[in-house]
Tab-separated table of C-alpha atoms in Angstrom:
chain	number	residue	atom	x	y	z
A	1	MET	CA	38.229	4.127	-13.144
A	2	VAL	CA	37.944	4.075	-9.359
A	3	ARG	CA	35.007	2.643	-7.428
A	4	PHE	CA	34.330	3.514	-3.816
A	5	GLY	CA	31.479	4.215	-1.433
A	6	ASN	CA	30.123	7.385	0.109
A	7	VAL	CA	32.369	10.346	0.811
A	8	LEU	CA	31.484	12.018	4.113
A	9	GLY	CA	30.366	15.593	3.664
A	10	SER	CA	30.059	15.370	-0.130
A	11	SER	CA	26.910	16.603	-1.847
A	12	GLY	CA	25.383	13.117	-2.030
A	13	SER	CA	26.293	12.087	1.507
A	14	VAL	CA	23.603	11.291	4.056
A	15	VAL	CA	25.467	13.252	6.747
A	16	PRO	CA	24.528	16.747	5.462
A	17	LEU	CA	20.941	15.522	5.024
A	18	PHE	CA	20.817	14.301	8.622
A	19	ARG	CA	22.326	17.628	9.806
A	20	ARG	CA	19.596	19.585	8.003
A	21	GLN	CA	16.921	17.273	9.383
A	22	LEU	CA	18.335	17.667	12.914
A	23	GLN	CA	18.345	21.464	12.585
A	24	ALA	CA	14.713	21.327	11.442
A	25	GLY	CA	13.740	19.241	14.482
A	26	GLY	CA	13.519	15.949	12.607
A	27	PRO	CA	12.597	13.408	11.731
A	28	LEU	CA	15.784	11.834	10.392
A	29	THR	CA	14.733	9.704	7.426
A	30	VAL	CA	16.221	6.258	6.868
A	31	THR	CA	14.901	4.139	4.019
A	32	HIS	CA	15.280	0.751	5.774
A	33	ALA	CA	16.505	-0.354	9.190
A	34	ASP	CA	19.095	-2.695	7.649
A	35	VAL	CA	20.584	-0.388	4.982
A	36	THR	CA	24.382	-0.241	5.193
A	37	ARG	CA	26.860	1.907	3.307
A	38	TYR	CA	30.625	2.392	3.145
A	39	PHE	CA	32.122	5.767	4.059
A	40	MET	CA	35.435	7.576	3.754
A	41	THR	CA	36.550	11.164	4.217
A	42	ILE	CA	37.168	13.590	1.352
A	43	PRO	CA	40.974	13.617	1.960
A	44	GLU	CA	41.056	9.778	2.021
A	45	ALA	CA	39.059	9.572	-1.204
A	46	ALA	CA	41.184	12.188	-2.978
A	47	GLN	CA	44.450	10.562	-1.897
A	48	LEU	CA	43.374	7.069	-2.964
A	49	VAL	CA	42.057	8.304	-6.320
A	50	LEU	CA	45.374	10.056	-7.013
A	51	GLN	CA	47.353	6.966	-6.009
A	52	ALA	CA	45.171	4.702	-8.172
A	53	GLY	CA	45.661	7.125	-11.069
A	54	ALA	CA	49.419	6.892	-10.649
A	55	MET	CA	49.202	3.071	-10.839
A	56	ALA	CA	46.992	2.999	-13.917
A	57	GLN	CA	48.315	1.492	-17.109
A	58	GLY	CA	45.069	2.015	-19.020
A	59	GLY	CA	41.587	0.528	-18.683
A	60	GLU	CA	41.855	-0.794	-15.128
A	61	VAL	CA	39.094	-0.585	-12.565
A	62	PHE	CA	40.400	0.049	-9.068
A	63	VAL	CA	38.377	-0.641	-5.942
A	64	LEU	CA	39.266	1.168	-2.742
A	65	ASP	CA	39.179	-0.590	0.612
A	66	MET	CA	36.370	1.169	2.441
A	67	GLY	CA	36.678	-0.756	5.692
A	68	GLU	CA	33.524	-2.026	7.321
A	69	PRO	CA	30.074	-0.862	6.177
A	70	VAL	CA	28.049	1.344	8.530
A	71	ARG	CA	24.387	0.745	9.274
A	72	ILE	CA	22.623	4.006	8.379
A	73	LEU	CA	20.169	3.595	11.271
A	74	ASP	CA	23.137	3.428	13.678
A	75	LEU	CA	24.611	6.552	12.040
A	76	ALA	CA	21.289	8.380	12.543
A	77	HIS	CA	21.211	7.376	16.235
A	78	ARG	CA	24.823	8.529	16.723
A	79	MET	CA	24.200	11.871	15.041
A	80	VAL	CA	21.184	12.546	17.258
A	81	GLU	CA	23.196	11.657	20.375
A	82	LEU	CA	26.266	13.653	19.269
A	83	SER	CA	23.953	16.662	18.897
A	84	GLY	CA	23.128	16.383	22.603
A	85	LEU	CA	19.616	15.150	21.860
A	86	THR	CA	17.773	11.896	22.389
A	87	VAL	CA	15.931	9.666	19.942
A	88	ARG	CA	12.160	9.641	20.242
A	89	ASP	CA	10.873	6.087	19.853
A	90	ALA	CA	8.664	3.513	21.606
A	91	ALA	CA	11.254	3.083	24.362
A	92	ASN	CA	11.639	6.856	24.807
A	93	PRO	CA	8.416	8.652	23.769
A	94	GLN	CA	9.683	11.912	25.321
A	95	GLY	CA	12.810	11.961	23.140
A	96	ASP	CA	13.774	14.939	21.010
A	97	ILE	CA	14.153	13.590	17.464
A	98	GLU	CA	12.268	10.819	15.686
A	99	ILE	CA	13.972	8.504	13.201
A	100	ALA	CA	11.487	7.573	10.470
A	101	ILE	CA	11.841	4.480	8.293
A	102	THR	CA	10.536	5.552	4.873
A	103	GLY	CA	10.972	2.395	2.759
A	104	LEU	CA	13.466	1.547	0.052
A	105	ARG	CA	13.244	3.636	-3.103
A	106	PRO	CA	12.971	1.905	-6.496
A	107	GLY	CA	16.330	0.376	-7.385
A	108	GLU	CA	17.862	1.045	-3.961
A	109	LYS	CA	19.801	-1.833	-2.416
A	110	LEU	CA	20.167	-2.733	1.234
A	111	TYR	CA	23.876	-3.426	0.830
A	112	GLU	CA	26.343	-1.506	-1.281
A	113	GLU	CA	28.325	-3.496	-3.834
A	114	LEU	CA	31.667	-1.892	-4.535
A	115	LEU	CA	33.115	-4.716	-6.572
A	116	ILE	CA	31.850	-5.845	-9.929
A	117	GLY	CA	33.436	-9.118	-10.943
A	118	ASP	CA	35.201	-11.722	-8.863
A	119	ASN	CA	38.605	-12.098	-7.287
A	120	PRO	CA	40.090	-8.621	-7.064
A	121	THR	CA	43.870	-8.633	-7.163
A	122	PRO	CA	46.068	-6.640	-4.810
A	123	THR	CA	48.170	-3.752	-6.009
A	124	GLY	CA	51.252	-2.120	-4.540
A	125	HIS	CA	48.975	-0.131	-2.216
A	126	PRO	CA	47.349	-1.970	0.720
A	127	ARG	CA	43.996	-0.145	0.321
A	128	ILE	CA	43.685	-0.342	-3.482
A	129	MET	CA	42.666	-3.485	-5.360
A	130	LYS	CA	42.254	-4.089	-9.066
A	131	ALA	CA	38.900	-5.494	-10.201
A	132	HIS	CA	38.435	-7.925	-13.046
A	133	GLU	CA	35.353	-6.975	-14.993
A	134	ASP	CA	33.823	-8.281	-18.173
A	135	CYS	CA	34.027	-5.852	-21.041
A	136	LEU	CA	33.170	-6.042	-24.696
A	137	PRO	CA	35.812	-5.238	-27.289
A	138	TRP	CA	35.144	-1.793	-28.790
A	139	PRO	CA	34.009	-3.052	-32.241
A	140	GLU	CA	31.395	-5.320	-30.644
A	141	LEU	CA	30.320	-2.640	-28.145
A	142	GLN	CA	29.937	-0.130	-30.975
A	143	VAL	CA	27.572	-2.511	-32.824
A	144	GLN	CA	25.541	-3.075	-29.649
A	145	LEU	CA	25.339	0.669	-28.940
A	146	GLU	CA	24.014	1.265	-32.454
A	147	ARG	CA	21.388	-1.473	-31.900
A	148	LEU	CA	20.478	0.124	-28.582
A	149	LEU	CA	20.108	3.559	-30.164
A	150	ARG	CA	17.832	2.219	-32.932
A	151	ALA	CA	15.729	0.327	-30.379
A	152	ALA	CA	15.433	3.392	-28.137
A	153	GLU	CA	14.513	5.681	-31.031
A	154	SER	CA	11.765	3.289	-32.123
A	155	GLY	CA	10.575	2.621	-28.551
A	156	ASP	CA	11.225	-1.130	-28.917
A	157	GLU	CA	11.487	-2.274	-25.285
A	158	THR	CA	11.990	-5.917	-26.280
A	159	ALA	CA	15.009	-5.007	-28.418
A	160	ILE	CA	16.393	-2.751	-25.662
A	161	ARG	CA	16.210	-5.628	-23.178
A	162	ALA	CA	17.848	-7.972	-25.694
A	163	VAL	CA	20.804	-5.597	-26.119
A	164	LEU	CA	21.153	-5.167	-22.362
A	165	ARG	CA	21.031	-8.954	-21.817
A	166	ALA	CA	23.778	-9.361	-24.434
A	167	CYS	CA	25.998	-6.610	-22.995
A	168	VAL	CA	25.446	-6.496	-19.241
A	169	HIS	CA	26.438	-9.569	-17.275
A	170	GLY	CA	23.712	-10.404	-14.756
A	171	PHE	CA	21.107	-8.051	-16.263
A	172	GLN	CA	17.635	-9.167	-15.166
A	173	PRO	CA	14.827	-7.249	-16.856
A	174	GLY	CA	12.162	-6.177	-14.411
A	175	ALA	CA	14.248	-6.904	-11.296
A	176	ALA	CA	14.386	-3.246	-10.201
A	177	GLN	CA	10.976	-2.093	-11.379
């Protein structure tokens, strides 16, 4: 498994969204002024995934070095400016394009976490690290999955939370509600 941040130009990337919003005359929508994300290009992502796959022995989780995170608000400003336009805000009420802060969506984080677990170890590639993550042995996971299925089928939220607490390190019921 390979974990990495946003791939520029991919279907889930904010860049195509900002392009569409620019073409429509704005506003560019940013959920929070302090949201940051990691980015890499499609060729970088593909190359690192292939290299991680070649290193894999079985069951590893690789984390790609994404460099420094980018503040999405800064990205929005740059895209407006690179389009030859100006940002409309309190300092420039005659600007071309507004940037609207819309508020974090449920479950959305300000900062992206690429690494689950502590102390990644280096690999033979300078931009690929190996993560150390907790995992349940298959026989135990199978029992927990069966418990989870029964709890879900019966609508037993208390039992669902109990299974998740037992299986997911750091699970905090209600934290992302």
